[in-house]
Short mmCIF file of C-alpha atoms in Angstrom, two decimals:
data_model
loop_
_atom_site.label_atom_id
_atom_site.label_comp_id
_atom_site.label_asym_id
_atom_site.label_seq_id
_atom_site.Cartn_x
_atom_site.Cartn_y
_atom_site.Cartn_z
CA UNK A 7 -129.65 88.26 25.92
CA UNK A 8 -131.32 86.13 28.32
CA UNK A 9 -130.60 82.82 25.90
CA UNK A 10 -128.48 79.70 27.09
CA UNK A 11 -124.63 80.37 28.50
CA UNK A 12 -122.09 78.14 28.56
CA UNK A 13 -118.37 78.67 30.13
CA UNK A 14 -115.77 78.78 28.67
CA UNK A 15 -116.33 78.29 25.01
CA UNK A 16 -112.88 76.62 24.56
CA UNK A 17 -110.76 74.49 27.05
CA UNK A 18 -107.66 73.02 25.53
CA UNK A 19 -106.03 70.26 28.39
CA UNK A 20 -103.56 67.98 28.83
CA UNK A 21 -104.74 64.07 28.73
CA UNK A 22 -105.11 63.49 32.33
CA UNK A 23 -106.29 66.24 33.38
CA UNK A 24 -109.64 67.22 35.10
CA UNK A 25 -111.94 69.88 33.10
CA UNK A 26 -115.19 71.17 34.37
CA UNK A 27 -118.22 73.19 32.34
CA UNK A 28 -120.64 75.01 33.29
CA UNK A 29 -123.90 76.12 31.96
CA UNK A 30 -126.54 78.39 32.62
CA UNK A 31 -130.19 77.82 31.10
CA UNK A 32 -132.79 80.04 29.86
CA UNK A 33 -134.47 81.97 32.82
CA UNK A 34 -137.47 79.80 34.06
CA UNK A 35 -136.47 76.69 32.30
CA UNK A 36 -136.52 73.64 34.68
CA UNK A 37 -135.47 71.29 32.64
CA UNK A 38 -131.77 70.85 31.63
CA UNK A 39 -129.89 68.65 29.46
CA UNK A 40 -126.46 68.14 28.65
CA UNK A 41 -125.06 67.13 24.60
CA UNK A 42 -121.72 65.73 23.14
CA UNK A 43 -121.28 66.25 19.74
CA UNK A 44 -118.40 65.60 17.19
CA UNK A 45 -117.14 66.52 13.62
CA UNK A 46 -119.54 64.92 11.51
CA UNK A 47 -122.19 63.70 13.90
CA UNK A 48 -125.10 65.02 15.55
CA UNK A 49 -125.58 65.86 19.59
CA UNK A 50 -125.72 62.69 20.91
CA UNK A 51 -127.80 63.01 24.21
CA UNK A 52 -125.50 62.48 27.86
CA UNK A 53 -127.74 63.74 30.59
CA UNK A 54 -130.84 65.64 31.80
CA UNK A 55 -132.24 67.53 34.50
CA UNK A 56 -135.55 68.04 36.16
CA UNK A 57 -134.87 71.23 38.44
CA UNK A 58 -132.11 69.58 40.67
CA UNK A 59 -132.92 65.85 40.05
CA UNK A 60 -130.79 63.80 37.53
CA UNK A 61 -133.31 61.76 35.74
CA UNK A 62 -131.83 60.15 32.65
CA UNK A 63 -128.15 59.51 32.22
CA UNK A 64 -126.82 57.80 28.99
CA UNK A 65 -124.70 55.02 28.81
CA UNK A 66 -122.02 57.06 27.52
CA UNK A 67 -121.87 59.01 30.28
CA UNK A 68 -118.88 56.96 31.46
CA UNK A 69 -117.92 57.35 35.32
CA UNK A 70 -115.16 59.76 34.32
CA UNK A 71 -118.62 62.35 33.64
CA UNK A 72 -120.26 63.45 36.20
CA UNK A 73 -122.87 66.29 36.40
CA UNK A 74 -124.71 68.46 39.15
CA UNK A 75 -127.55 70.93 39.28
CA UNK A 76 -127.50 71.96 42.65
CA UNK A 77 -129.94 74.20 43.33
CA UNK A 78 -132.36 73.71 40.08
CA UNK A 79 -130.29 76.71 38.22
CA UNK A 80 -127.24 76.34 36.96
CA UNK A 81 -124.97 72.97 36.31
CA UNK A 82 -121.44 71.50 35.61
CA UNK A 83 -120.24 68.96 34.03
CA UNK A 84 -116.98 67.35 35.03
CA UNK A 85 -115.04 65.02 32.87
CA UNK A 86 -112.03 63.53 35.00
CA UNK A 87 -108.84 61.71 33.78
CA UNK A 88 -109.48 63.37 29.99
CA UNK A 89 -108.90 60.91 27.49
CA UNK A 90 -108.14 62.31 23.32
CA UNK A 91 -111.45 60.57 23.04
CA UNK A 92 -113.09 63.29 25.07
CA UNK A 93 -111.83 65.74 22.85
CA UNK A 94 -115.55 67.53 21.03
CA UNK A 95 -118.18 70.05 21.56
CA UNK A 96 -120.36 69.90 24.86
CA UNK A 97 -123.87 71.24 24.25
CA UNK A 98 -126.31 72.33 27.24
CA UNK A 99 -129.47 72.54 26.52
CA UNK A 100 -132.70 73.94 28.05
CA UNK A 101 -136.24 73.68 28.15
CA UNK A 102 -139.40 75.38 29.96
CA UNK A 103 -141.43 73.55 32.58
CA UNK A 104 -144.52 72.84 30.38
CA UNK A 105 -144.80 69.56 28.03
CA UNK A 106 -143.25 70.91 25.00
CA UNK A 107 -139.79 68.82 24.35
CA UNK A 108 -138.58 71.93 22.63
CA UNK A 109 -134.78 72.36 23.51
CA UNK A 110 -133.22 75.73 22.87
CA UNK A 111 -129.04 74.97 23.10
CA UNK A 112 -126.42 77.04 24.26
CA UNK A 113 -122.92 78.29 22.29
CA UNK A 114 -121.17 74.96 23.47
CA UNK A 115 -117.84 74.48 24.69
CA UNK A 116 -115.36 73.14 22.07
CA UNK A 117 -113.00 70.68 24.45
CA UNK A 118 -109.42 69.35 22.74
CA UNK A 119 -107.89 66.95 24.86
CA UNK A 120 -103.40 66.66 23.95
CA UNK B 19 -129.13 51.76 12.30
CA UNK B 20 -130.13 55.22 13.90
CA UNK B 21 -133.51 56.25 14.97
CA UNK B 22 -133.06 59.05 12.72
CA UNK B 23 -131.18 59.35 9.05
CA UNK B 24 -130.48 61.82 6.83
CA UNK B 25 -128.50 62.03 3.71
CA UNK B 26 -125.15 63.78 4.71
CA UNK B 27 -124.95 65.89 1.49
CA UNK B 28 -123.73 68.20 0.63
CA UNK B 29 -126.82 69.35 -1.56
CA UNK B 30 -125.99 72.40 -3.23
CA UNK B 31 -128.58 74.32 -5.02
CA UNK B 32 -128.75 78.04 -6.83
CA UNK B 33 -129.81 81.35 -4.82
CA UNK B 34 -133.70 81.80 -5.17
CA UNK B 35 -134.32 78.11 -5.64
CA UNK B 36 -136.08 75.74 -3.23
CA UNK B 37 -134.13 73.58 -1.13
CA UNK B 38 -135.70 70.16 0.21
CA UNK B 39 -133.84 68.24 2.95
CA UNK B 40 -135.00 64.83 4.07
CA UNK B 41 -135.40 62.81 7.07
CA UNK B 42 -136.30 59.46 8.36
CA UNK B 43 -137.15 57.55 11.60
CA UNK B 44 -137.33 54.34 12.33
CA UNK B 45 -139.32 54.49 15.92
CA UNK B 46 -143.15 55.05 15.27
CA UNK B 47 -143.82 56.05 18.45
CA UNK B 48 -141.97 59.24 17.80
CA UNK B 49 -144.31 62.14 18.25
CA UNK B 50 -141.98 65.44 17.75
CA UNK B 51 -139.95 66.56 15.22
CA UNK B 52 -137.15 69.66 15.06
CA UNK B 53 -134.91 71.16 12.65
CA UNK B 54 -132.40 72.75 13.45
CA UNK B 55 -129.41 74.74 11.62
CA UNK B 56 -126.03 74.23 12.56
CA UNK B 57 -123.69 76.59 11.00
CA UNK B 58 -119.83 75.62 11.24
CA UNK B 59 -118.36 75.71 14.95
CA UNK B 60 -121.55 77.21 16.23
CA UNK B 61 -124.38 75.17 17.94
CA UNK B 62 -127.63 73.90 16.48
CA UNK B 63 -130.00 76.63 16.08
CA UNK B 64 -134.18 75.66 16.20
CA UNK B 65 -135.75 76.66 13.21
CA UNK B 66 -138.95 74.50 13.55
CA UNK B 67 -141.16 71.87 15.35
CA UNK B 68 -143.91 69.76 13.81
CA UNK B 69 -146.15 67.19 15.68
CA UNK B 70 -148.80 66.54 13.18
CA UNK B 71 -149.15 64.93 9.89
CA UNK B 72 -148.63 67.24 7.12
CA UNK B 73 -147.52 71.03 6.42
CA UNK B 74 -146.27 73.43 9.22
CA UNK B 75 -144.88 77.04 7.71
CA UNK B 76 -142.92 79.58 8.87
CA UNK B 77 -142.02 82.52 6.70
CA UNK B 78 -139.30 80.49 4.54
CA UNK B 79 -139.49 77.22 5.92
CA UNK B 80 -141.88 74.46 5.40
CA UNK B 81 -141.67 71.43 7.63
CA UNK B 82 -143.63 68.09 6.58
CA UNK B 83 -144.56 65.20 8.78
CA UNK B 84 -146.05 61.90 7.12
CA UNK B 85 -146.13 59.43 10.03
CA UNK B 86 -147.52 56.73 7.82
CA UNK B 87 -144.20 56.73 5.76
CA UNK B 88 -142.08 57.95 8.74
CA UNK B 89 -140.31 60.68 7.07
CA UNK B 90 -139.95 64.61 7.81
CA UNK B 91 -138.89 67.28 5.51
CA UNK B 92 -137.76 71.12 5.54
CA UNK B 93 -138.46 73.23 2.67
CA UNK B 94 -136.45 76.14 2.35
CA UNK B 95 -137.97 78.54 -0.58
CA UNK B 96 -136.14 81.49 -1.98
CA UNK B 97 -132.84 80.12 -0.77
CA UNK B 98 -130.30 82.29 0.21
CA UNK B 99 -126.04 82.15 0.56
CA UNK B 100 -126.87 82.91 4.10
CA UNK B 101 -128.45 79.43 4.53
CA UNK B 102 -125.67 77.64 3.94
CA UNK B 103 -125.10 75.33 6.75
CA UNK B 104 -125.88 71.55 8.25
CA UNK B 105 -129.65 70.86 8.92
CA UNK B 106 -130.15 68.77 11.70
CA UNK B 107 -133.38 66.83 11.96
CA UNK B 108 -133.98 65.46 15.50
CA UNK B 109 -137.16 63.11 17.07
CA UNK B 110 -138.67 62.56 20.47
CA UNK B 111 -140.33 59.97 21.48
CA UNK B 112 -141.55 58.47 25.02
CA UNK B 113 -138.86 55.73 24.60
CA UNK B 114 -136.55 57.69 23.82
CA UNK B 115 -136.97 59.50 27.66
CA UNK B 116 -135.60 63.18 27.80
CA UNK B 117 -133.23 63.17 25.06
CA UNK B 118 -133.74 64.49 21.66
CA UNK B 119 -132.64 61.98 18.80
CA UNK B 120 -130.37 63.66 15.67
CA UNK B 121 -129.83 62.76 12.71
CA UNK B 122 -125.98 63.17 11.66
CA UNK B 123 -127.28 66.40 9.88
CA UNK B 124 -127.58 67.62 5.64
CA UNK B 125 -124.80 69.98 4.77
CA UNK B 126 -126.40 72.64 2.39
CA UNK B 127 -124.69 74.58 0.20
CA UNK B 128 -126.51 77.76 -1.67
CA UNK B 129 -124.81 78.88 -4.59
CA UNK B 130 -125.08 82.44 -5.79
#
């Protein structure tokens, strides 16, 4: 299966504590972007990638988030000092290089912050 | 107000009949539309795109775009138990930069 990966698919943590996710797009997709959702919403949109470049960040992306893409492939996302607010499913999401805004997601990693 | 609403349901309706699930969006520059289906503690899964004004099928599904009213739709026909889940209907538009904007999704339920 050469779809969207995400690791792990469930981190339970302590508030405080530092958590880090990582996901792997679709094979040839440039373009990366990164999804909170919780119970009762839809993804709300945190972050996107062009190849390495961060190009968009949303304002909820608080400076507890932060997110890489290092070499254009894969990319983490790092929420420091958790918070119970944190606590919801993180979606990556990927798309191909041409102009289609077409996102294909991944299985998401469910976070619960104690 | 969100860019994009949809009723939250839950719409239930009987095996074999047609479903219709409803969206609209308040940004008229939006030029893309998705649907995807979210079924419970798994992640949204694309069942269509439509960029034009008017009918877009794909075996089951229907999607409908009427810019002039700003609304989208997904048809499902012959419904089945297995499509029991939450629709989410999501828009893209220049303004909106890279990021897709969702509804808050239609929980449907099919009854056998």
């Amino acid at each position: 299966d050469t779809g969207v990966s995400q690791d792990p698919r469930h981190k339970i943590t302590k508030r405080g504590q530092n958590v880090t996710f990582r996901c792997d797009p679709i094979s040839e997709h440039n373009r990366l972007y990164w999804y909170r959702q919780t119970l009762g919403q839809g993804p709300e949109f945190l972050t996107y990638f062009q190849n390495e470049a961060q190009l968009e960040k949303s304002r909820l992306l608080s400076d507890r988030f932060s997110a890489e893409r290092p070499k254009g492939s894969f990319s983490t996302l790092e929420i420091q000092r958790t918070e119970q607010g944190d606590s919801a499913m993180y979606l990556c999401a990927s798309s191909p290089p041409s102009g289609s805004e077409t996102q294909y997601f991944g299985p998401g990693t469910r976070l619960l912050v104690l | 107000q969100k860019e994009v609403e949809q009723n939250s349901g839950p719409l239930s309706v009987p095996e074999g009949a047609i479903a219709s699930l409803n969206c609209t969006y308040s940004d008229r520059g939006s030029q893309s539309f998705f649907w995807y289906r979210q079924y419970s503690g798994k992640s949204p899964e694309l069942i269509m795109s439509i960029y034009s004004n008017g009918d877009k099928e794909d075996g089951r599904f229907t999607a409908q775009l009427n810019k002039a009213s700003q609304y989208v739709s997904l048809l499902i026909r012959d419904s089945q138990p297995s499509d029991s889940a939450t629709y989410l209907c999501a828009g893209w538009t220049f303004r909106s930069g890279y990021a897709l904007n969702f509804g808050k999704g239609t929980s449907l339920l099919v009854t056998p």
